[in-house]
PDB file of C-alpha atoms and ligand atoms in Angstrom:
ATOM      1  CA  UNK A   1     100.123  69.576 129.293  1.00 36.00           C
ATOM      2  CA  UNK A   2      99.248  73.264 130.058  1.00 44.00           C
ATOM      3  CA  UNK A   3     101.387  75.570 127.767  1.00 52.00           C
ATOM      4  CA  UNK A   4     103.583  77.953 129.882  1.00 58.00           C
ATOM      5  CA  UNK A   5     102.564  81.543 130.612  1.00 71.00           C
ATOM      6  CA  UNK A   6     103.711  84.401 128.302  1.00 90.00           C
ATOM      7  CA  UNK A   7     106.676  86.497 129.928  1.00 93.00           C
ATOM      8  CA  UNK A   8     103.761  89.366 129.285  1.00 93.00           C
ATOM      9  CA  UNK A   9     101.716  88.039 132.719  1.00 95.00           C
ATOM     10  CA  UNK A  10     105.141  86.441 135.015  1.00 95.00           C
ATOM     11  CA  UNK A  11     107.674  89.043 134.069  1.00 96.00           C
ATOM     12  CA  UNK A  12     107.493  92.154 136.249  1.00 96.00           C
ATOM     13  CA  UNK A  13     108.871  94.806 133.909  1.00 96.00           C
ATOM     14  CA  UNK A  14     105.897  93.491 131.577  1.00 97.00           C
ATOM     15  CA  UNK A  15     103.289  93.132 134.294  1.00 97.00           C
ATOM     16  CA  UNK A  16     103.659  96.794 134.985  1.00 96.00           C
ATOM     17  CA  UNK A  17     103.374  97.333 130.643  1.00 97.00           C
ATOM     18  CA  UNK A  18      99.933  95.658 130.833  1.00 96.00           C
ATOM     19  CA  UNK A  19      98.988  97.266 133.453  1.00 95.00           C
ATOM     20  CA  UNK A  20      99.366 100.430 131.851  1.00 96.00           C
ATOM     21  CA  UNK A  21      98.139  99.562 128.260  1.00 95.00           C
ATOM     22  CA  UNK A  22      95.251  98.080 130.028  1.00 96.00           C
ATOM     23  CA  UNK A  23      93.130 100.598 132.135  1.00 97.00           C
ATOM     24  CA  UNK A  24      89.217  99.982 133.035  1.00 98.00           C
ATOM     25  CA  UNK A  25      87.280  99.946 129.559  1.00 98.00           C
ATOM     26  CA  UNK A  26      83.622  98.909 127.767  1.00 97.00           C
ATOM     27  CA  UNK A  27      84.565  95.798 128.161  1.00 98.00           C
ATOM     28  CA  UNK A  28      85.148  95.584 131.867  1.00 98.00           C
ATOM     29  CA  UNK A  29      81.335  97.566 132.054  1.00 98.00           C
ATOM     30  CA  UNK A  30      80.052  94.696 129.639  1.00 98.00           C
ATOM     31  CA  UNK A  31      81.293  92.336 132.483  1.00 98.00           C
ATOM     32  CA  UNK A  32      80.470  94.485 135.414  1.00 98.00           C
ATOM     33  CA  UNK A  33      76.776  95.070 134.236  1.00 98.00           C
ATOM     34  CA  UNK A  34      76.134  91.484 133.867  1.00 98.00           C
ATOM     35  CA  UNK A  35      77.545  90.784 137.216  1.00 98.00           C
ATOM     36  CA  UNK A  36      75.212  93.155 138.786  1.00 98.00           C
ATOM     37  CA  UNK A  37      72.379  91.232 137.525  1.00 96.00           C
ATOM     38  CA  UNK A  38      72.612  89.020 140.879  1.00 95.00           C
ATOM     39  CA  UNK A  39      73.171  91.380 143.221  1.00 94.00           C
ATOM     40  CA  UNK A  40      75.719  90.378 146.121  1.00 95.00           C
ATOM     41  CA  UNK A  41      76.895  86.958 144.035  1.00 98.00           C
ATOM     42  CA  UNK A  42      79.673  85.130 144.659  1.00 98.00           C
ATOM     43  CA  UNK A  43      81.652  85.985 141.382  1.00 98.00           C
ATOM     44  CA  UNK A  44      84.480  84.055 139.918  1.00 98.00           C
ATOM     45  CA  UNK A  45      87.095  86.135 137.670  1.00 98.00           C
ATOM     46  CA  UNK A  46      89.477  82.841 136.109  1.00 98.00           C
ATOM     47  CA  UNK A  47      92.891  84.218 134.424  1.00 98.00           C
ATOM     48  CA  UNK A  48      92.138  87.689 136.179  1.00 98.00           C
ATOM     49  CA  UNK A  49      95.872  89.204 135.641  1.00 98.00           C
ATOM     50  CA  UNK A  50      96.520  92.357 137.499  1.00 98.00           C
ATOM     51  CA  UNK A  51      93.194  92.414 138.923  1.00 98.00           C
ATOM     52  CA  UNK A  52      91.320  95.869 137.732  1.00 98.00           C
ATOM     53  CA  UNK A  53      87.906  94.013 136.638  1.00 98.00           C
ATOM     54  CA  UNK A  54      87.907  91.512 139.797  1.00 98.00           C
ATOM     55  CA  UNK A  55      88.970  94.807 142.166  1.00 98.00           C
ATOM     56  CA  UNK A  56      85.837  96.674 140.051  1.00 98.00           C
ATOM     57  CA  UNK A  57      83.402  94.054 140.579  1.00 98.00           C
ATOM     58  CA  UNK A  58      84.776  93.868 144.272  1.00 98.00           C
ATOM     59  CA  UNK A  59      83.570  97.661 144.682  1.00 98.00           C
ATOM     60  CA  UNK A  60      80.585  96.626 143.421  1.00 98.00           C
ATOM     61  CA  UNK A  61      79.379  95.126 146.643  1.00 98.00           C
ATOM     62  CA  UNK A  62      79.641  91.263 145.512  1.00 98.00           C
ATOM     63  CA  UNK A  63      82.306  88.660 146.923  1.00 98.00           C
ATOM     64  CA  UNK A  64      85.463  88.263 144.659  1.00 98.00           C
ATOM     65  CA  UNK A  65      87.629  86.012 143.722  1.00 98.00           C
ATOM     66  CA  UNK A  66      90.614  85.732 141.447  1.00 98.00           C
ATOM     67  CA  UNK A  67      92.730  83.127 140.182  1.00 98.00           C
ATOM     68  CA  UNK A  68      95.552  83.046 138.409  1.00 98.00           C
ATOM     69  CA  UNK A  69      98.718  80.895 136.955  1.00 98.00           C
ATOM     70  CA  UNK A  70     101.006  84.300 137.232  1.00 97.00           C
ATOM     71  CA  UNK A  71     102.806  84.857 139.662  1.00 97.00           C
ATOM     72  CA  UNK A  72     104.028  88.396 139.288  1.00 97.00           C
ATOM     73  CA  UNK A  73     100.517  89.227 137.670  1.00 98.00           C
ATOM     74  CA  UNK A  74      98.725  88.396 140.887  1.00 98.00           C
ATOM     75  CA  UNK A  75     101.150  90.353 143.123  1.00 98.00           C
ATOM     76  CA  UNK A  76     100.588  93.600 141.512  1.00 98.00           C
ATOM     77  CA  UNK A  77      96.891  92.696 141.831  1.00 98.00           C
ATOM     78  CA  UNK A  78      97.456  92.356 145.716  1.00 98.00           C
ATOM     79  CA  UNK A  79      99.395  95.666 145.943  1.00 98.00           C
ATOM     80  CA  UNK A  80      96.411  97.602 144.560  1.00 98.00           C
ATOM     81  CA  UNK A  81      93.772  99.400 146.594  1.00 98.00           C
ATOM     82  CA  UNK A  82      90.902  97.665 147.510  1.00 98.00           C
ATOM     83  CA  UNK A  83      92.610  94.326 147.308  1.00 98.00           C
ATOM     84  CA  UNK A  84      91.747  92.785 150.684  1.00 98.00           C
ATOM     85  CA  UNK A  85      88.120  92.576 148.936  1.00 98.00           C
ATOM     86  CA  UNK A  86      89.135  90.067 146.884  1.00 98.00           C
ATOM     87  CA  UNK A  87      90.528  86.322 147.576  1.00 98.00           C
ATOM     88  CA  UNK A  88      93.400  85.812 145.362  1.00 98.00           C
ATOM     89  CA  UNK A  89      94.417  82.012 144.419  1.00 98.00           C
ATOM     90  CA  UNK A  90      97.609  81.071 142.235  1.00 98.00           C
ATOM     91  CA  UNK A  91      96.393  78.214 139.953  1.00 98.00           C
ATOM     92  CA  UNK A  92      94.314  77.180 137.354  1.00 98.00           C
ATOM     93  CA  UNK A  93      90.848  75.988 137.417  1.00 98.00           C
ATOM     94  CA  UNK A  94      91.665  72.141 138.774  1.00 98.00           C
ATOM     95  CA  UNK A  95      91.775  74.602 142.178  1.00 98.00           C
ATOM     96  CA  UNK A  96      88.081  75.794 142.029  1.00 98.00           C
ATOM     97  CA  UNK A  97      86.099  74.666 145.132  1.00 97.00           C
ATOM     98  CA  UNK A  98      82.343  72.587 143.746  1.00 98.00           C
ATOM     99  CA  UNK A  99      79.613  75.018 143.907  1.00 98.00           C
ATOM    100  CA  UNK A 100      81.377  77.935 144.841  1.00 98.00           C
ATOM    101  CA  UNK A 101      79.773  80.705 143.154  1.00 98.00           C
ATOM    102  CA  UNK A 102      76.875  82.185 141.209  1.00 98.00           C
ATOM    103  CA  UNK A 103      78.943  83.384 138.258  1.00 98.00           C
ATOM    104  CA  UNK A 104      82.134  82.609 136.614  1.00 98.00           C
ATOM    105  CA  UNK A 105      84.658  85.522 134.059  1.00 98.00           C
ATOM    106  CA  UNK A 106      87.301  85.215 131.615  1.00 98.00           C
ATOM    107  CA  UNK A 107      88.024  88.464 130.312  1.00 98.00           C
ATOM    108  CA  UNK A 108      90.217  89.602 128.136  1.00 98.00           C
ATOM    109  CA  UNK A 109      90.554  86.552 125.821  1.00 98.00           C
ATOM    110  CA  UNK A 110      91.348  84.059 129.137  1.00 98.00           C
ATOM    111  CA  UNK A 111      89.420  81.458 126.837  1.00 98.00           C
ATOM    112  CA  UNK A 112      92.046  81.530 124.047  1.00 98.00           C
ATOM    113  CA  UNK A 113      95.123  81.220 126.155  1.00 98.00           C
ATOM    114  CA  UNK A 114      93.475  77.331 126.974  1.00 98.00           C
ATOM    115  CA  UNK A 115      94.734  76.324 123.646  1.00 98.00           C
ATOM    116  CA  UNK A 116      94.458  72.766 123.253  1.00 97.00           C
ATOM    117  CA  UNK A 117      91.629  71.164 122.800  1.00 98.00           C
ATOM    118  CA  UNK A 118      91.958  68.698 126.262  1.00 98.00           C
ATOM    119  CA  UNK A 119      92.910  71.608 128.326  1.00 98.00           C
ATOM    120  CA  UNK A 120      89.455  73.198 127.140  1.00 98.00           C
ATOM    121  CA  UNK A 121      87.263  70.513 127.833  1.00 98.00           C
ATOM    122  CA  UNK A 122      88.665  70.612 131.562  1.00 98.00           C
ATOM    123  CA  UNK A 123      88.481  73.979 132.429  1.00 98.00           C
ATOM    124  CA  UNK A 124      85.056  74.155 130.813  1.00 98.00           C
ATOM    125  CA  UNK A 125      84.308  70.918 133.000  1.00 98.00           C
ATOM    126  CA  UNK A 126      85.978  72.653 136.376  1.00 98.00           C
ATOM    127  CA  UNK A 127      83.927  75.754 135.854  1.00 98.00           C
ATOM    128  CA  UNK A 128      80.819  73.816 135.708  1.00 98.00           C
ATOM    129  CA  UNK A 129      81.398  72.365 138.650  1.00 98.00           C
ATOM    130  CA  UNK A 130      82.598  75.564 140.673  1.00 98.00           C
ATOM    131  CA  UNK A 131      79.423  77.073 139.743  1.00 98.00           C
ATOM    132  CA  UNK A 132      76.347  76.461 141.113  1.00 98.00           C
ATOM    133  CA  UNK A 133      72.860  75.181 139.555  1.00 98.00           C
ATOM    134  CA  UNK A 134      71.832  78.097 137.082  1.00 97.00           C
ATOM    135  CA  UNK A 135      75.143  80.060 137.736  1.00 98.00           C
ATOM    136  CA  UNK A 136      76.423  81.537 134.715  1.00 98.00           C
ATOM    137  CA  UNK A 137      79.516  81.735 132.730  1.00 98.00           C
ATOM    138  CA  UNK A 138      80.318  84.360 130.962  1.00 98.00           C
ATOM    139  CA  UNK A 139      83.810  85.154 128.366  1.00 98.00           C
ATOM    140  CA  UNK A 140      84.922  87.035 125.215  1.00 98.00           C
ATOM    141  CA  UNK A 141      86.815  85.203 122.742  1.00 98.00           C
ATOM    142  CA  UNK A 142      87.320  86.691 119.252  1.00 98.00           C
ATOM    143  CA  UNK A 143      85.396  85.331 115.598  1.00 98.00           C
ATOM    144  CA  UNK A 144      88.196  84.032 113.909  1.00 98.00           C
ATOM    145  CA  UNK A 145      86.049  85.316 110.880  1.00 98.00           C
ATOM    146  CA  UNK A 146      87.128  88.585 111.744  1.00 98.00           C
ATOM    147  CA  UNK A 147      90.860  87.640 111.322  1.00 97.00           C
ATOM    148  CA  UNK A 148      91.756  90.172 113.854  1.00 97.00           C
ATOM    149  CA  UNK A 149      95.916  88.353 113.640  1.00 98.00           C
ATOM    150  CA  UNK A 150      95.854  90.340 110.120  1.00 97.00           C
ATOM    151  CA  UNK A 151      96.619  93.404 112.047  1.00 96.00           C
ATOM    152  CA  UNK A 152      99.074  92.162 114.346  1.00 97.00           C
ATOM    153  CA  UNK A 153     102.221  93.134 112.159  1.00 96.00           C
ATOM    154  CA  UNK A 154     104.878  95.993 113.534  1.00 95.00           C
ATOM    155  CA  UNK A 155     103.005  98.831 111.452  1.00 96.00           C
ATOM    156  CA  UNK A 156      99.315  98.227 112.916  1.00 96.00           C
ATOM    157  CA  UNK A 157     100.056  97.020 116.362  1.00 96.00           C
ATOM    158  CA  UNK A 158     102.463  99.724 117.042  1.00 97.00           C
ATOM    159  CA  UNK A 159     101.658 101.327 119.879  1.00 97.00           C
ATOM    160  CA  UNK A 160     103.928 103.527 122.775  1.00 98.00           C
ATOM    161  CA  UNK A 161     102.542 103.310 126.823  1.00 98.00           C
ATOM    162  CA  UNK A 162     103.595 105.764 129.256  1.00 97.00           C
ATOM    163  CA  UNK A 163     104.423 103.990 132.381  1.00 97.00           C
ATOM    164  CA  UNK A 164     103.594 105.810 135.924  1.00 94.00           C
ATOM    165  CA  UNK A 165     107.136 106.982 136.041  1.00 95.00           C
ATOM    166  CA  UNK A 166     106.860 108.629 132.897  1.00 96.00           C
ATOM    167  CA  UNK A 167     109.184 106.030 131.099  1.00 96.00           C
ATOM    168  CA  UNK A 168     107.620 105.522 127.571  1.00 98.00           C
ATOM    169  CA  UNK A 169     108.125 101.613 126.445  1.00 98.00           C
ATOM    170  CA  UNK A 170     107.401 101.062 122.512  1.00 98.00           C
ATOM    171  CA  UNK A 171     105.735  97.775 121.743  1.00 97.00           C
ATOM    172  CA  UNK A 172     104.211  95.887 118.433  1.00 97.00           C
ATOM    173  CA  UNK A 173     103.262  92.768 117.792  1.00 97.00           C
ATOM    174  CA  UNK A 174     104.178  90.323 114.617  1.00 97.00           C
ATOM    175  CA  UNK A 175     102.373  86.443 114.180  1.00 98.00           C
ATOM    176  CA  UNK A 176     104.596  83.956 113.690  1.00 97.00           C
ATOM    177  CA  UNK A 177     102.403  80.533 113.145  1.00 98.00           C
ATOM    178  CA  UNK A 178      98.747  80.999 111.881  1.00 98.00           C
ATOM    179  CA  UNK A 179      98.041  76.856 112.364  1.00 96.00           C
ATOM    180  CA  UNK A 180      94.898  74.634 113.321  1.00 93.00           C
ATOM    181  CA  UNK A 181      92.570  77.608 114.655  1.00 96.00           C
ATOM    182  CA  UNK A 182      95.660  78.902 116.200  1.00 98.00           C
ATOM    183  CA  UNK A 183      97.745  81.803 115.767  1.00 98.00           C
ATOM    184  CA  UNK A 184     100.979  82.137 117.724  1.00 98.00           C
ATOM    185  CA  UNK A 185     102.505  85.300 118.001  1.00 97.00           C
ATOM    186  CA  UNK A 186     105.799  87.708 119.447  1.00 97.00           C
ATOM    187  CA  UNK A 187     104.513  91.142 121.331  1.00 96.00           C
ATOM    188  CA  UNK A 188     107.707  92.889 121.246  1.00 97.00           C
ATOM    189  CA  UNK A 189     108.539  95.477 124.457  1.00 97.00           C
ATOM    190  CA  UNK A 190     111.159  97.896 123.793  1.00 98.00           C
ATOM    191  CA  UNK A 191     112.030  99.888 126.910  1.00 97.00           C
ATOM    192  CA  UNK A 192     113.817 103.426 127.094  1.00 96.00           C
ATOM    193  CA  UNK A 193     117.372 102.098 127.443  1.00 95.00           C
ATOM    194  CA  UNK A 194     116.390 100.411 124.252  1.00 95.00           C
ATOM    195  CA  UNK A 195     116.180  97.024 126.052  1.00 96.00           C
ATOM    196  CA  UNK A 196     113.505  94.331 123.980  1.00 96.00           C
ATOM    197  CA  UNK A 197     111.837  92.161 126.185  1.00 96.00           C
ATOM    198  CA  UNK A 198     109.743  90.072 124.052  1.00 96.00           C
ATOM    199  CA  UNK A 199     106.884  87.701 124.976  1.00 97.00           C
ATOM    200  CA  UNK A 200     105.660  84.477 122.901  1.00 97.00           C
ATOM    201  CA  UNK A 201     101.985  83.798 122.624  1.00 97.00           C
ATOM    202  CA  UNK A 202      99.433  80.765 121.020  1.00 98.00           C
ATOM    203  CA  UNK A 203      96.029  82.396 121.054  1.00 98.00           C
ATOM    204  CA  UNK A 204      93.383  79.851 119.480  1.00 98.00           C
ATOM    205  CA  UNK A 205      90.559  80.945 117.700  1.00 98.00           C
ATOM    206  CA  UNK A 206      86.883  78.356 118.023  1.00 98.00           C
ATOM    207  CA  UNK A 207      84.776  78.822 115.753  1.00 98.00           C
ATOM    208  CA  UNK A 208      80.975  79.771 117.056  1.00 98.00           C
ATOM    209  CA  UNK A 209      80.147  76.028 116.320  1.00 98.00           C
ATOM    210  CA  UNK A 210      83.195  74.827 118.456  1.00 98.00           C
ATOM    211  CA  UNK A 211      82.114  77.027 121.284  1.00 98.00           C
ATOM    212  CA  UNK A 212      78.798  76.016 121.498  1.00 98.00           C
ATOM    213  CA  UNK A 213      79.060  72.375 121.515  1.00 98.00           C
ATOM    214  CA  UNK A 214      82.234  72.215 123.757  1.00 98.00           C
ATOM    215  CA  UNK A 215      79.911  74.497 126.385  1.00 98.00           C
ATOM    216  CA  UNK A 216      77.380  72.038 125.393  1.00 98.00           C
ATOM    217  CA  UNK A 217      79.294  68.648 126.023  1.00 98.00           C
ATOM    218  CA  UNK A 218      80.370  70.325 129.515  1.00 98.00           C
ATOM    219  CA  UNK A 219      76.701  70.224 130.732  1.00 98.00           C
ATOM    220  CA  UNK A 220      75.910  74.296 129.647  1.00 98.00           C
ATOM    221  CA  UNK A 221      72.790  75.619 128.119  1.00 98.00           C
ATOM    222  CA  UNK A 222      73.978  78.436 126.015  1.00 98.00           C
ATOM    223  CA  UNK A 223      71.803  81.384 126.319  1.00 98.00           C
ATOM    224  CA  UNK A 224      73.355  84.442 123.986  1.00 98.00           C
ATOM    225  CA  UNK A 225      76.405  85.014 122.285  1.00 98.00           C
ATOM    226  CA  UNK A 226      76.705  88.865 121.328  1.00 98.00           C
ATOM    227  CA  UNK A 227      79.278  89.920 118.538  1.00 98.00           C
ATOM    228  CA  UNK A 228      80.386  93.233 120.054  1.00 98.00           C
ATOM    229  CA  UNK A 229      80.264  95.108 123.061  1.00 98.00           C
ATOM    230  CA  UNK A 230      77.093  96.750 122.491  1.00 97.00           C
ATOM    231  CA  UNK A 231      75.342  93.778 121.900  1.00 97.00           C
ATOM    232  CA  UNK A 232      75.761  93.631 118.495  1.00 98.00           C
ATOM    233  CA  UNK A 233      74.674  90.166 116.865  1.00 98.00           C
ATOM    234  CA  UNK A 234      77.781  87.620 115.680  1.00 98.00           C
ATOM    235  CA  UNK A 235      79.368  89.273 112.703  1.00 97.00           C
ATOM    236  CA  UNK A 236      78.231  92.645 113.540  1.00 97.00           C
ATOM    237  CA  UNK A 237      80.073  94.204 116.339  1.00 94.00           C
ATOM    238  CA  UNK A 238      83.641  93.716 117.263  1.00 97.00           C
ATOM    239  CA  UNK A 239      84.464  91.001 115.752  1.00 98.00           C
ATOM    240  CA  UNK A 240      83.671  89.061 119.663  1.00 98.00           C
ATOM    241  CA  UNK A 241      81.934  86.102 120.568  1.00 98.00           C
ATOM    242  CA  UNK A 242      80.575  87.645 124.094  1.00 98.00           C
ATOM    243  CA  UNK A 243      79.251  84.430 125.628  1.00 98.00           C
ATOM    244  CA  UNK A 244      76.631  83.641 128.253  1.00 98.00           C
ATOM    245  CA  UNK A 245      75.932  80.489 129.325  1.00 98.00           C
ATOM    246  CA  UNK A 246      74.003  78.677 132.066  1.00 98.00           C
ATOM    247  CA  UNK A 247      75.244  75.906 134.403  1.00 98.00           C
TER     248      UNK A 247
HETATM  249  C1  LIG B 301      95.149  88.937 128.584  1.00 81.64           C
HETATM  250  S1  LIG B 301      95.319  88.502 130.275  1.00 81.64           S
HETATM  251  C2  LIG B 301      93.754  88.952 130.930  1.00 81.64           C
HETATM  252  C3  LIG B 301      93.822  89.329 132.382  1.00 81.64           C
HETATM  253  C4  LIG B 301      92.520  89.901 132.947  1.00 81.64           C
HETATM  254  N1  LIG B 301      91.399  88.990 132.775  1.00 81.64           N
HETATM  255  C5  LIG B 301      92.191  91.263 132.341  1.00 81.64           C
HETATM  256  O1  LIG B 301      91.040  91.471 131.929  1.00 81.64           O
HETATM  257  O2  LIG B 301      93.082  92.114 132.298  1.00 81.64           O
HETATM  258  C6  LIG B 301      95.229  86.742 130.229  1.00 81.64           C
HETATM  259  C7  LIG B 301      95.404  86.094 131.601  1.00 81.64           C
HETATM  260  O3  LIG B 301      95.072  84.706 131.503  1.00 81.64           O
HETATM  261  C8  LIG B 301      95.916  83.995 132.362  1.00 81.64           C
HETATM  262  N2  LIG B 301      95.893  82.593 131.932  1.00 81.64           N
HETATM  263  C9  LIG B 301      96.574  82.020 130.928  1.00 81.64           C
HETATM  264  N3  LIG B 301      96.267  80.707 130.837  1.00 81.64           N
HETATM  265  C10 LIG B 301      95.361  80.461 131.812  1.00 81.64           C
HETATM  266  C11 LIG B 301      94.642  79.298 132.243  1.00 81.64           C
HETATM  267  N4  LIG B 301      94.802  78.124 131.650  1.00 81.64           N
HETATM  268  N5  LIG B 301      93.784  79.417 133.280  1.00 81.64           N
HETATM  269  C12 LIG B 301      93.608  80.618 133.888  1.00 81.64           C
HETATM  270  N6  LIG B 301      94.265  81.735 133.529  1.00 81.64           N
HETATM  271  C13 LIG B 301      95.101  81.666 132.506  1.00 81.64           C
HETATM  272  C14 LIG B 301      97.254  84.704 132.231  1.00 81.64           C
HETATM  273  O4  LIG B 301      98.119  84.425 133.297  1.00 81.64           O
HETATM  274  C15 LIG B 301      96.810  86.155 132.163  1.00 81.64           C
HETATM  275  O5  LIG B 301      96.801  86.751 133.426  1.00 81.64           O
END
């Protein structure tokens, strides 16, 4: 059974958090400049949130779409400029239409939120089909050799977002499980009127060797796996696995 959705994507307060911790960045240009490979494709952006990549690669002259489990995550993508551009579907990938585009996104760690290893094997196996012949996949999820969950205590994750009404909210993270290639954790939200709203996580963590032969068991030819946003090599860069594979 698919885990449930952190309060951080179906809770509006939170939506409007991530929204402002999370503006356009490298790594939506990472995604955006291999999109632009094909021009005009038919692009696929699975676990898309608020929308800012899917609205970006919109803008960028190809034909969006963007799906998502979260409710309140996918209205505040609707409610942004530019948003008639893109189709937005509520779901997960058991919705994708067969050979419905030329390439396929999960951004932002999508890719770890599939935490079990069942769950995995069908989305892989539901992308596959929703692409078509050749179409690529392409998704960042994190080396767990870089132990990046080391840093997610109250001290390093610390961080304070202005909202666009000038409200500041205070968040941090702590883990609370590091188990089986997974690490579940609490991001803490502490808002103005010194309200908490917390949001549980389980993030897993595949190893390069568990990446490639799950992409490989679901019919994809793996054709690079860069380590940072620059196109670093594994164990190099940013502590990423930036994957590209072919359907
Ligand atoms: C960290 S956010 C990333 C959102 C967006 N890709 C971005 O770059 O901002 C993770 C997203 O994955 C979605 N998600 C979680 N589990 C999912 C699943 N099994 N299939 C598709 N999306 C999922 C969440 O609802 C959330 O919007």
């Amino acid at each position: 059974m698919a885990a449930a959705e952190p309060a951080e994507f179906r809770d509006p307060r939170l939506v409007a958090v991530y929204d402002a911790m999370c503006p356009w960045s490298r790594e939506d240009d990472f995604f955006l400049s291999l999109v632009n490979e094909t021009p005009a494709s038919r692009v696929l952006d699975l676990g898309c949130g608020t929308g800012r990549l899917a609205l970006g690669i919109a803008a960028a002259g190809h034909r969006m779409t963007g799906v998502d489990p979260a409710r309140a995550s996918l209205d505040a993508a609707r409610a942004k400029p530019g948003a008639e551009r893109v189709t937005w579907i509520e779901g997960r990938s058991s919705i994708l239409p067969a050979a419905a585009f030329d390439t396929a996104l999960m951004t932002s760690h999508v890719a770890q939120f599939v935490v079990e290893d069942d769950e995995w094997r069908r989305t892989l196996a539901d992308l596959k089909r929703a692409l078509v012949p050749g179409g690529r996949l392409v998704f960042d999820t994190r080396d767990p050799d870089a132990r990046a969950w080391e840093h997610w205590n109250p001290i390093d994750s610390r961080r304070e977002i202005a909202l666009p009404d000038g409200r500041i909210v205070i968040a941090w993270n702590e883990v609370t499980a590091v188990q089986d290639g997974a690490v579940s954790f609490i991001y803490h939200y502490v808002f103005p009127n010194g309200l908490d709203v917390p949001s549980a996580a389980t993030l897993r963590f595949r190893s390069e060797q568990e990446v490639r032969s799950s992409l490989q068991d679901a019919g994809f030819t793996v054709e690079q796996i860069y380590g940072g946003w620059n196109r670093e090599p594994i164990g190099a860069g940013d502590g990423e696995f930036l994957v590209i594979a072919r359907a």
